[in-house]
Short mmCIF file of C-alpha atoms in Angstrom, two decimals:
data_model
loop_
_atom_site.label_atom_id
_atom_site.label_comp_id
_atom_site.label_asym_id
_atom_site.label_seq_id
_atom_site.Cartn_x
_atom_site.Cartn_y
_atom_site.Cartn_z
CA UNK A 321 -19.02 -3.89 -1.70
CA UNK A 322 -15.91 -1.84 -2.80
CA UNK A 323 -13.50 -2.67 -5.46
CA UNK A 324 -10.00 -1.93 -5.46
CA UNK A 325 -7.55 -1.84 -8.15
CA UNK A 326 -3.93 -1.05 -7.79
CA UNK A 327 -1.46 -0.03 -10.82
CA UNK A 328 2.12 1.38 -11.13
CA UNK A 329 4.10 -1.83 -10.14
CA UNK A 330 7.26 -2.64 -12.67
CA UNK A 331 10.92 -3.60 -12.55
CA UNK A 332 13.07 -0.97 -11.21
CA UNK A 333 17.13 -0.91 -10.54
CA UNK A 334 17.94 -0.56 -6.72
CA UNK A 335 17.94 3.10 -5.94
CA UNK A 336 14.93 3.62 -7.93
CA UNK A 337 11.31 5.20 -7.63
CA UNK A 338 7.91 3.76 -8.55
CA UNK A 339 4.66 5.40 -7.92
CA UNK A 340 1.86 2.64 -7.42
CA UNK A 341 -2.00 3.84 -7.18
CA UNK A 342 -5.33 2.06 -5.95
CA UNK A 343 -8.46 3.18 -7.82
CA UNK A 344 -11.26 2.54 -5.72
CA UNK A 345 -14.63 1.95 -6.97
CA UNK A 346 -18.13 0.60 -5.47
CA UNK A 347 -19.13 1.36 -1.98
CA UNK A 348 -16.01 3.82 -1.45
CA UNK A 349 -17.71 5.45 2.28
CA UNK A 350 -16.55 2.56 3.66
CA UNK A 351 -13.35 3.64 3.04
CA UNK A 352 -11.64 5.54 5.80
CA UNK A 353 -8.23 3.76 6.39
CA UNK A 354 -6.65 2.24 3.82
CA UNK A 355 -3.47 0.69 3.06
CA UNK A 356 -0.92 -0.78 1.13
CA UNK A 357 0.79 -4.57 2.03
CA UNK A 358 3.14 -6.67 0.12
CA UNK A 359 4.43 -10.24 0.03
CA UNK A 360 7.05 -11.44 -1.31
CA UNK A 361 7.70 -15.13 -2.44
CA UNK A 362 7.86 -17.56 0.31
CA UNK A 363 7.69 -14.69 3.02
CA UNK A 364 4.84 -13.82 4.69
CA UNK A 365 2.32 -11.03 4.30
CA UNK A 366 4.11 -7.24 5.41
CA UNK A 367 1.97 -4.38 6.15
CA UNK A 368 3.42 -0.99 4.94
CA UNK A 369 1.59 1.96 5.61
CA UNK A 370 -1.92 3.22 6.64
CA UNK A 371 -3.39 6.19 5.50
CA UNK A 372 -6.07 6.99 8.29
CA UNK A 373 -9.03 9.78 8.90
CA UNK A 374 -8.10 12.57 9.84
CA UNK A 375 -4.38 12.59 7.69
CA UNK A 376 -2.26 10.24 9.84
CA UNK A 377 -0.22 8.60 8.34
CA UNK A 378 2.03 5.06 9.36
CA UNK A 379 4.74 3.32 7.94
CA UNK A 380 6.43 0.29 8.65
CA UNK A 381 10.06 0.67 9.80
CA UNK A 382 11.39 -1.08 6.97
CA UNK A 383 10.30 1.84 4.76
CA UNK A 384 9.88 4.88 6.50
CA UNK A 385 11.64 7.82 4.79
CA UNK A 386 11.93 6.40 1.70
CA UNK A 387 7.82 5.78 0.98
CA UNK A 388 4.87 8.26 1.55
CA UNK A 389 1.50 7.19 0.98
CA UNK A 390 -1.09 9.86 -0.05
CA UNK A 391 -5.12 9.92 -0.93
CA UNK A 392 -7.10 12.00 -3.62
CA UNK A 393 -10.62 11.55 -1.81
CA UNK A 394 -12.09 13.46 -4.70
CA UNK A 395 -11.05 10.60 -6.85
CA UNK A 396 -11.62 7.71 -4.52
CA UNK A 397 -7.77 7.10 -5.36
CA UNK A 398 -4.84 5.48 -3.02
CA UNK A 399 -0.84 6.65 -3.81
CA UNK A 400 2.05 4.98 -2.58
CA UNK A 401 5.36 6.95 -3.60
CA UNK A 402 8.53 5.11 -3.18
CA UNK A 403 11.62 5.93 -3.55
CA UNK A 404 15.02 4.53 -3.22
CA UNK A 405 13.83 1.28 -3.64
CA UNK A 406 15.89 -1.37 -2.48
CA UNK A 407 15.95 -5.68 -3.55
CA UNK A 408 14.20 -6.53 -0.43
CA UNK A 409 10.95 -3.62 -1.77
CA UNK A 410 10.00 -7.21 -4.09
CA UNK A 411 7.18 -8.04 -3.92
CA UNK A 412 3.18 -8.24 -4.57
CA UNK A 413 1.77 -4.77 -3.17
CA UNK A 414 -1.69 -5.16 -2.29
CA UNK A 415 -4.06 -1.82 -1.24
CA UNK A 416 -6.77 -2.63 0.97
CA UNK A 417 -9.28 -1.13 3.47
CA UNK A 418 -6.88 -1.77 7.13
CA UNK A 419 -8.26 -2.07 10.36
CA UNK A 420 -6.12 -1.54 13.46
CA UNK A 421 -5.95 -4.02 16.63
CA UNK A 422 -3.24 -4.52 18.30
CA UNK A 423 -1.23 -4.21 14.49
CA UNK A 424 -2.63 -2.72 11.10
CA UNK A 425 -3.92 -6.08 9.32
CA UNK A 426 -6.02 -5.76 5.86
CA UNK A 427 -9.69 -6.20 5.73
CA UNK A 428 -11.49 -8.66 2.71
CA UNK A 429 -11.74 -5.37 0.58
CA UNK A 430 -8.19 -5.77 -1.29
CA UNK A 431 -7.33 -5.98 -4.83
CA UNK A 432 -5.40 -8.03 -7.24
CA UNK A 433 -1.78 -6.79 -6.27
CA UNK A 434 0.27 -4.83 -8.89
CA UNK A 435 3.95 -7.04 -8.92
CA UNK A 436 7.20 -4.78 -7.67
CA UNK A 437 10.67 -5.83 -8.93
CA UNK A 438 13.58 -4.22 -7.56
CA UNK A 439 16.51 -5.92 -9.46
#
């Protein structure tokens, strides 16, 4: 069993940055793509990148260029930079262990959700 726990969510004015992180603790070799979703009241769930073995990286349309996700392996630690946030970045952002087939979806092993205002 792994447990996740993401941090770094706040209110932020349109053109903003916010750096959000996912501390991973538990059974963390489990752990080879993760990812970061969000949902946003009354909208459904939105996957928005994968960080997979190997370094590849993916990124939803809606936020390529303006997010990077990153990994300290060392640390067992998950990074999602973004920047020039816009009102439709609001949201829950969730990290979780992803799994791919036909579309990146999130496994059980999530966390809490750290809330993302963009306002």
């Amino acid at each position: 069993h792994v447990q996740l726990v993401e941090s770094g969510g706040g209110l932020v004015q349109p053109g903003g940055s916010l750096n959000l992180s996912c501390a991973a603790t538990g059974k963390t070799n489990v752990l080879n793509c993760m990812g970061w979703f969000r949902q946003a009241p009354g909208k459904e769930i939105e996957w928005v990148s994968t960080s997979a073995l190997g370094d590849a990286t993916y990124y939803a349309d809606s936020v390529k260029g303006r997010f990077t996700i990153s990994r300290d392996n060392a640390k067992n630690t998950l990074f999602l930079q973004m920047n020039r946030l816009k009102t439709e970045d609001t949201g829950m952002y969730y990290c979780a262990r992803m799994i791919y087939g036909p579309t990146w979806s999130a496994t059980a092993d999530r966390g809490q959700g750290t809330q993302v205002t963009v306002s």
